[in-house]
Amino acid sequence: AISGQSRILASFQGVAGHAGTVGMDLRRDPLPAAAEIVLSAENLARQTPGLLATVGSIEATPGASNVIPGQVRFSLDVRHSDDAVRNEAVRGLERRAREIGATRTLGVEWRIAREHPAVHCDGPLTSRLASAVAATGQRVELLPSGAGHDAVVMSEALPVAMLFVRCAGGVSHHPAESVATSDVAVAIDVLERFISALPDERHR
């Protein structure tokens, strides 16, 4: 499957103040609250098989080194190939964010900016692709795609399946991504076998 995605824009609102004049017991600092939810998201993802959670953007304002932030905005990206697991994770993280806000006397905003359901690959096509992989002498590995692909849109009109080529160090969607020529050759061999084994629609 191609994993479903939830992208959340959230914030904690507190009270800005001078770093040297506001005592620790008087502070309503949103940045430690953001740190808590970032770690909560990481811990949940580590404890839930297949779940991915990423805070890719965080901004504290006003952003001066001697000022307690008044607001912290952050993004949260949650992915899983099972929509039920993903949705429960998002709900759980929102509950956790609101608990943190209540404990620290902070305002909380939580908005789902984008949401895409998981797309399941076609069973028969995936089986044919697996057979083509096995025919080349390679071990068959079935895995979900954490990244979105054109296949998400194409699946609305026709069945889809995907073949992955391993990347050095597991790095993909990054300028450092690279594949070995020998692996590309295997992929071409697999695709040729896969296409050759497809039924000819002209004779149906």
Backbone as numpy.savetxt, mean C-alpha at the origin, in Angstrom:
# Nx Ny Nz CAx CAy CAz Cx Cy Cz
-3.91 -11.57 -7.07 -4.75 -10.37 -7.07 -3.87 -9.13 -7.07
-4.47 -8.02 -7.52 -3.85 -6.71 -7.39 -4.47 -6.06 -6.16
-3.66 -5.70 -5.22 -4.16 -5.24 -3.92 -5.05 -4.03 -4.03
-6.09 -4.00 -3.18 -6.91 -2.82 -3.03 -6.16 -1.77 -2.23
-6.54 -0.51 -2.41 -5.82 0.58 -1.77 -6.79 1.55 -1.09
-6.39 2.02 0.08 -7.07 3.13 0.75 -6.02 4.19 1.03
-6.32 5.42 0.60 -5.40 6.53 0.87 -6.13 7.55 1.74
-5.56 7.78 2.92 -6.19 8.63 3.92 -5.37 9.90 4.10
-6.07 11.02 4.22 -5.45 12.28 4.62 -5.98 12.59 6.02
-5.08 12.77 6.97 -5.50 12.95 8.36 -4.69 14.05 9.02
-5.18 14.51 10.15 -4.44 15.53 10.90 -4.83 15.49 12.36
-3.89 15.94 13.19 -4.14 16.22 14.60 -3.99 17.73 14.79
-4.95 18.34 15.49 -4.87 19.77 15.77 -4.67 19.99 17.27
-3.62 20.75 17.61 -3.34 21.07 18.99 -3.22 22.56 19.18
-2.27 22.99 20.00 -2.04 24.41 20.25 -0.55 24.68 20.13
-0.19 25.60 19.23 1.21 25.98 19.07 1.67 26.76 20.29
2.95 26.64 20.60 3.50 27.37 21.74 5.01 27.40 21.69
5.60 28.24 22.53 7.06 28.36 22.55 7.69 27.16 23.25
8.74 26.63 22.66 9.38 25.42 23.19 9.97 25.64 24.58
10.27 26.90 24.91 10.92 27.15 26.19 10.01 27.65 27.28
8.76 27.98 26.95 7.90 28.59 27.97 6.66 27.78 28.32
6.35 26.75 27.54 5.17 25.93 27.82 5.62 24.63 28.46
5.20 24.42 29.70 5.58 23.21 30.41 5.01 21.95 29.76
5.66 20.83 29.99 5.25 19.59 29.36 3.82 19.20 29.73
3.41 19.50 30.95 2.07 19.11 31.39 0.98 20.03 30.83
1.38 21.14 30.20 0.41 22.09 29.64 0.27 21.96 28.12
1.06 21.11 27.54 1.11 21.06 26.07 -0.01 20.24 25.46
-0.46 20.71 24.29 -1.35 19.94 23.43 -0.62 19.80 22.08
0.38 18.94 22.11 1.31 18.80 20.98 0.84 17.68 20.05
0.52 17.99 18.81 0.02 16.96 17.89 1.11 16.06 17.29
2.37 16.46 17.41 3.41 15.65 16.76 3.64 14.31 17.45
3.72 14.23 18.78 3.80 12.90 19.40 2.59 12.02 19.07
1.41 12.66 18.93 0.22 11.89 18.55 0.41 11.28 17.16
0.96 12.06 16.24 1.22 11.54 14.89 2.23 10.40 14.95
3.24 10.56 15.81 4.23 9.48 15.95 3.57 8.20 16.44
2.60 8.34 17.34 1.90 7.16 17.85 1.12 6.44 16.75
0.41 7.19 15.92 -0.40 6.53 14.89 0.48 5.95 13.79
1.62 6.59 13.52 2.56 6.02 12.55 3.04 4.65 13.03
3.40 4.56 14.29 3.87 3.29 14.84 2.73 2.28 14.94
1.52 2.75 15.24 0.36 1.84 15.28 0.12 1.23 13.91
0.24 2.05 12.87 0.04 1.55 11.50 1.12 0.53 11.15
2.36 0.83 11.51 3.45 -0.10 11.22 3.24 -1.42 11.96
2.91 -1.35 13.24 2.72 -2.56 14.04 1.57 -3.41 13.51
0.46 -2.75 13.13 -0.68 -3.49 12.60 -0.29 -4.22 11.32
0.44 -3.53 10.45 0.84 -4.14 9.18 1.80 -5.32 9.40
2.69 -5.17 10.36 3.64 -6.26 10.65 2.93 -7.48 11.24
1.83 -7.24 11.94 1.11 -8.33 12.61 0.03 -8.95 11.73
-0.30 -8.32 10.60 -1.37 -8.80 9.73 -0.77 -9.28 8.42
-0.78 -10.58 8.14 -0.18 -11.10 6.91 -0.74 -10.40 5.67
0.18 -9.93 4.82 -0.21 -9.33 3.55 -0.58 -7.87 3.61
-0.71 -7.31 4.82 -1.12 -5.90 4.94 0.09 -4.99 4.80
-0.10 -3.88 4.06 0.93 -2.86 3.91 0.36 -1.53 4.37
1.11 -0.80 5.19 0.67 0.51 5.67 1.86 1.46 5.60
1.65 2.61 4.98 2.74 3.55 4.74 2.30 4.98 5.02
3.07 5.67 5.84 2.91 7.12 5.99 4.00 7.75 5.13
3.59 8.29 3.99 4.57 8.81 3.04 4.79 10.30 3.13
3.89 11.00 3.82 3.99 12.45 3.92 3.54 12.88 5.30
4.32 13.76 5.91 3.95 14.30 7.22 4.45 15.74 7.30
3.61 16.63 7.82 3.95 18.05 7.88 3.50 18.63 9.21
4.44 19.21 9.94 4.13 19.88 11.20 4.19 21.38 10.97
3.15 22.09 11.42 3.14 23.54 11.27 2.99 24.19 12.65
3.66 25.36 12.83 4.27 26.21 11.81 5.64 25.77 11.31
6.26 24.78 11.91 7.49 24.24 11.36 8.76 24.96 11.77
8.78 25.55 12.96 9.99 26.19 13.47 10.59 25.33 14.57
11.92 25.34 14.68 12.59 24.43 15.61 12.31 24.76 17.07
11.91 25.98 17.36 11.65 26.35 18.76 10.17 26.57 19.04
9.31 25.96 18.20 7.87 26.12 18.36 7.20 24.75 18.45
6.36 24.56 19.47 5.53 23.36 19.55 4.53 23.42 18.40
4.43 22.37 17.59 3.50 22.43 16.45 2.05 22.63 16.90
1.31 23.36 16.07 -0.12 23.51 16.33 -0.95 22.51 15.57
-0.38 21.99 14.48 -1.10 21.01 13.67 -0.10 20.09 12.97
-0.49 18.85 12.81 0.30 17.89 12.04 -0.62 17.21 11.03
-0.26 17.30 9.76 -1.00 16.63 8.70 -0.16 15.46 8.21
-0.82 14.35 7.86 -0.08 13.20 7.34 -0.97 12.38 6.41
-0.29 11.62 5.57 -1.00 10.70 4.68 -0.82 9.28 5.18
-1.75 8.42 4.83 -1.65 7.01 5.19 -2.15 6.18 4.02
-1.33 5.26 3.57 -1.65 4.38 2.44 -1.75 2.96 2.99
-2.92 2.34 2.83 -3.15 0.98 3.35 -3.53 0.08 2.19
-2.88 -1.09 2.07 -3.11 -1.99 0.94 -3.21 -3.45 1.40
-4.07 -4.19 0.72 -4.18 -5.64 0.95 -4.96 -6.23 -0.21
-4.69 -7.49 -0.53 -5.39 -8.14 -1.64 -6.79 -8.59 -1.25
-7.10 -8.56 0.04 -8.45 -8.89 0.54 -9.07 -7.59 1.06
-10.12 -7.13 0.39 -10.73 -5.85 0.76 -11.26 -5.85 2.20
-11.75 -6.98 2.67 -12.28 -7.04 4.04 -11.17 -6.77 5.06
-10.00 -7.34 4.82 -8.86 -7.13 5.71 -8.42 -5.67 5.66
-8.34 -5.12 4.46 -7.93 -3.72 4.31 -8.92 -2.77 5.00
-10.20 -2.98 4.75 -11.21 -2.10 5.34 -11.21 -2.16 6.86
-11.04 -3.35 7.40 -10.99 -3.49 8.87 -9.75 -2.79 9.42
-8.64 -2.87 8.70 -7.42 -2.18 9.14 -7.62 -0.67 9.16
-8.26 -0.14 8.12 -8.51 1.30 8.05 -9.42 1.73 9.20
-10.47 0.96 9.44 -11.38 1.30 10.55 -10.65 1.25 11.89
-9.82 0.24 12.07 -9.09 0.11 13.31 -8.10 1.26 13.53
-7.45 1.69 12.46 -6.49 2.79 12.58 -7.21 4.12 12.84
-8.39 4.29 12.25 -9.15 5.50 12.55 -9.56 5.51 14.03
-10.03 4.36 14.53 -10.39 4.30 15.96 -9.19 4.65 16.83
-8.05 4.11 16.45 -6.83 4.36 17.23 -6.46 5.84 17.18
-6.58 6.47 16.01 -6.26 7.90 15.89 -7.17 8.74 16.78
-8.45 8.38 16.81 -9.39 9.15 17.63 -9.16 8.92 19.12
-8.74 7.71 19.49 -8.39 7.45 20.89 -7.18 8.29 21.30
-6.18 8.35 20.43 -4.98 9.14 20.71 -5.36 10.61 20.86
-6.20 11.10 19.94 -6.62 12.48 20.01 -7.36 12.80 21.30
-8.25 11.90 21.71 -9.01 12.13 22.94 -8.09 12.14 24.16
-7.14 11.21 24.20 -6.22 11.12 25.33 -5.36 12.38 25.45
-4.98 12.93 24.30 -4.08 14.09 24.30 -4.82 15.42 24.13
-6.14 15.39 24.14 -6.98 16.58 23.97 -6.64 17.30 22.67
-6.71 16.57 21.58 -6.42 17.09 20.25 -7.61 16.90 19.33
-7.76 17.81 18.37 -8.73 17.60 17.33 -8.21 16.58 16.34
-9.11 15.83 15.73 -8.71 14.79 14.77 -9.54 14.93 13.50
-8.86 14.92 12.37 -9.53 14.85 11.07 -9.05 13.59 10.36
-9.98 12.89 9.74 -9.66 11.61 9.07 -10.53 11.54 7.81
-9.91 11.58 6.65 -10.66 11.59 5.40 -10.04 10.59 4.42
-10.88 9.71 3.88 -10.41 8.80 2.84 -10.41 9.56 1.52
-9.22 9.80 1.00 -9.07 10.60 -0.22 -9.28 9.77 -1.48
-8.83 8.50 -1.43 -8.98 7.61 -2.58 -9.15 6.19 -2.08
-9.91 5.42 -2.83 -10.12 4.02 -2.44 -10.34 3.20 -3.69
-9.59 2.10 -3.80 -9.74 1.20 -4.95 -9.86 -0.23 -4.43
-10.87 -0.97 -4.87 -10.99 -2.36 -4.43 -9.91 -3.24 -5.06
-9.68 -4.38 -4.45 -8.74 -5.35 -5.02 -9.30 -5.89 -6.33
-8.40 -6.25 -7.22 -8.79 -6.85 -8.50 -8.21 -8.26 -8.53
-9.09 -9.25 -8.64 -8.62 -10.63 -8.64 -8.35 -11.09 -10.07
-7.20 -11.68 -10.23 -6.82 -12.18 -11.55 -7.70 -13.37 -11.93
-7.84 -13.57 -13.23 -8.68 -14.64 -13.74 -8.05 -16.00 -13.45
-8.85 -16.92 -12.88 -8.32 -18.24 -12.50 -7.77 -19.04 -13.67
-8.55 -19.24 -14.74 -8.05 -20.02 -15.87 -6.80 -19.40 -16.51
-6.78 -18.08 -16.66 -5.59 -17.44 -17.26 -4.38 -17.61 -16.35
-4.59 -17.47 -15.04 -3.48 -17.63 -14.09 -2.95 -19.06 -14.13
-3.84 -20.04 -14.26 -3.42 -21.44 -14.35 -2.60 -21.68 -15.61
-3.04 -21.10 -16.73 -2.29 -21.25 -17.98 -0.91 -20.60 -17.86
-0.88 -19.44 -17.20 0.40 -18.76 -17.02 1.32 -19.57 -16.12
0.76 -20.17 -15.06 1.56 -21.02 -14.17 2.11 -22.23 -14.91
1.30 -22.80 -15.79 1.75 -23.95 -16.59 2.90 -23.55 -17.51
2.80 -22.35 -18.06 3.87 -21.87 -18.95 5.16 -21.65 -18.16
5.04 -21.15 -16.94 6.22 -20.97 -16.09 6.85 -22.34 -15.78
6.02 -23.29 -15.38 6.52 -24.62 -15.04 7.18 -25.29 -16.23
6.66 -25.04 -17.42 7.21 -25.66 -18.64 8.62 -25.18 -18.94
8.99 -24.02 -18.41 10.36 -23.53 -18.63 11.32 -24.07 -17.57
10.79 -24.84 -16.62 11.63 -25.39 -15.56 11.76 -24.49 -14.34
11.00 -23.39 -14.33 11.04 -22.47 -13.19 10.02 -22.87 -12.13
10.29 -22.50 -10.89 9.34 -22.74 -9.81 8.19 -21.74 -9.90
6.98 -22.22 -9.75 5.82 -21.35 -9.82 5.61 -20.67 -8.46
5.53 -19.34 -8.48 5.28 -18.55 -7.27 4.02 -17.73 -7.50
3.05 -17.84 -6.62 1.84 -17.04 -6.70 1.91 -15.94 -5.65
1.77 -14.70 -6.08 1.86 -13.59 -5.13 0.97 -12.45 -5.57
0.49 -11.66 -4.61 -0.33 -10.50 -4.97 0.56 -9.35 -5.42
-0.01 -8.44 -6.18 0.69 -7.22 -6.56 0.30 -6.13 -5.59
1.28 -5.54 -4.94 0.99 -4.43 -4.04 0.79 -3.12 -4.78
1.34 -3.03 -5.99 1.20 -1.81 -6.79 0.02 -1.94 -7.75
-0.55 -0.82 -8.10 -1.61 -0.81 -9.10 -1.04 -0.95 -10.50
-1.83 -1.43 -11.43 -1.36 -1.63 -12.80 -2.48 -1.32 -13.79
-2.12 -1.24 -15.07 -3.14 -1.06 -16.11 -4.16 -2.18 -16.08
-3.75 -3.33 -15.57 -4.66 -4.47 -15.51 -5.88 -4.18 -14.65
-5.77 -3.23 -13.71 -6.92 -2.86 -12.88 -8.03 -2.33 -13.77
-7.70 -1.42 -14.68 -8.69 -0.85 -15.59 -9.12 -1.87 -16.63
-8.17 -2.62 -17.16 -8.47 -3.61 -18.20 -9.41 -4.70 -17.69
-9.34 -4.99 -16.37 -10.17 -6.06 -15.81 -11.66 -5.75 -15.90
-12.00 -4.49 -16.11 -13.41 -4.12 -16.25 -13.98 -4.59 -17.59
-13.08 -4.88 -18.54 -13.53 -5.27 -19.88 -13.17 -6.69 -20.25
-12.15 -7.26 -19.61 -11.71 -8.61 -19.98 -10.92 -9.24 -18.84
-10.76 -10.57 -18.87 -9.99 -11.26 -17.81 -8.51 -10.85 -17.85
-7.88 -10.81 -16.70 -6.47 -10.42 -16.62 -5.68 -11.43 -15.81
-4.40 -11.51 -16.11 -3.42 -12.26 -15.32 -2.11 -11.51 -15.46
-1.20 -11.73 -14.53 0.05 -10.98 -14.55 1.25 -11.89 -14.34
2.33 -11.53 -15.02 3.61 -12.23 -14.88 4.62 -11.23 -14.33
5.31 -11.59 -13.26 6.30 -10.70 -12.68 7.71 -11.19 -12.95
8.62 -10.25 -13.18 10.04 -10.54 -13.35 10.75 -9.99 -12.12
11.56 -10.81 -11.48 12.20 -10.39 -10.24 13.16 -9.22 -10.48
13.24 -8.35 -9.47 14.10 -7.17 -9.54 15.25 -7.34 -8.53
16.39 -6.80 -8.87 17.55 -6.88 -7.98 17.23 -6.24 -6.64
17.43 -7.00 -5.57 17.18 -6.48 -4.24 15.72 -6.27 -3.91
14.82 -6.73 -4.80 13.40 -6.54 -4.57 12.93 -5.11 -4.78
13.75 -4.27 -5.41 13.42 -2.86 -5.61 12.65 -2.68 -6.92
11.44 -2.11 -6.83 10.68 -1.83 -8.04 10.01 -0.46 -7.92
9.52 0.06 -9.04 8.91 1.39 -9.09 9.86 2.44 -8.51
11.11 2.35 -8.91 12.17 3.22 -8.38 13.28 3.28 -9.43
13.99 4.41 -9.53 15.07 4.49 -10.53 16.12 3.40 -10.41
16.27 2.81 -9.20 17.28 1.76 -9.00 16.80 0.39 -9.46
15.54 0.30 -9.92 15.01 -0.99 -10.37 15.85 -1.54 -11.53
16.17 -2.83 -11.45 16.90 -3.45 -12.56 16.60 -4.95 -12.59
16.61 -5.50 -13.80 16.39 -6.93 -13.98 17.55 -7.51 -14.78
17.80 -8.80 -14.56 18.87 -9.48 -15.28 18.38 -9.86 -16.68
19.28 -9.78 -17.66 18.93 -10.16 -19.03 18.43 -11.59 -19.09
19.03 -12.47 -18.30 18.61 -13.87 -18.29 17.17 -14.02 -17.79
16.78 -13.19 -16.83 15.40 -13.24 -16.33 14.41 -12.73 -17.37
14.82 -11.71 -18.12 13.96 -11.21 -19.19 13.77 -12.29 -20.25
14.83 -13.03 -20.53 14.75 -14.11 -21.52 13.75 -15.18 -21.06
13.77 -15.50 -19.76 12.82 -16.48 -19.22 11.40 -15.95 -19.37
11.20 -14.68 -19.05 9.86 -14.08 -19.15 9.34 -14.13 -20.58
10.20 -13.86 -21.56 9.79 -13.92 -22.96 9.41 -15.34 -23.35
10.19 -16.31 -22.86 9.90 -17.71 -23.12 8.54 -18.10 -22.53
8.30 -17.66 -21.30 7.02 -17.96 -20.64 5.86 -17.36 -21.42
5.99 -16.11 -21.82 4.91 -15.44 -22.55 4.64 -16.10 -23.89
5.71 -16.54 -24.56 5.52 -17.21 -25.85 4.75 -18.52 -25.66
5.12 -19.27 -24.62 4.42 -20.52 -24.34 2.96 -20.26 -23.95
2.75 -19.22 -23.14 1.41 -18.87 -22.68 0.51 -18.49 -23.86
1.02 -17.64 -24.73 0.21 -17.18 -25.88 -0.05 -18.33 -26.85
0.94 -19.17 -27.06 0.78 -20.30 -28.00 -0.27 -21.29 -27.50
-0.43 -21.38 -26.17 -1.37 -22.34 -25.60 -2.79 -21.81 -25.52
-2.98 -20.52 -25.79 -4.33 -19.95 -25.73 -5.18 -20.50 -26.87
-6.46 -20.75 -26.60 -7.34 -21.23 -27.68 -7.51 -20.16 -28.75
-7.59 -20.59 -29.99 -7.76 -19.69 -31.12 -9.24 -19.33 -31.23
-9.60 -18.09 -30.91 -10.98 -17.66 -30.92 -11.61 -17.71 -32.31
-10.79 -17.70 -33.35 -11.35 -17.69 -34.72 -12.05 -19.00 -35.05
-11.71 -20.08 -34.35 -12.29 -21.39 -34.65 -13.42 -21.75 -33.71
-13.91 -20.77 -32.93 -15.01 -21.04 -32.01 -16.34 -20.70 -32.66
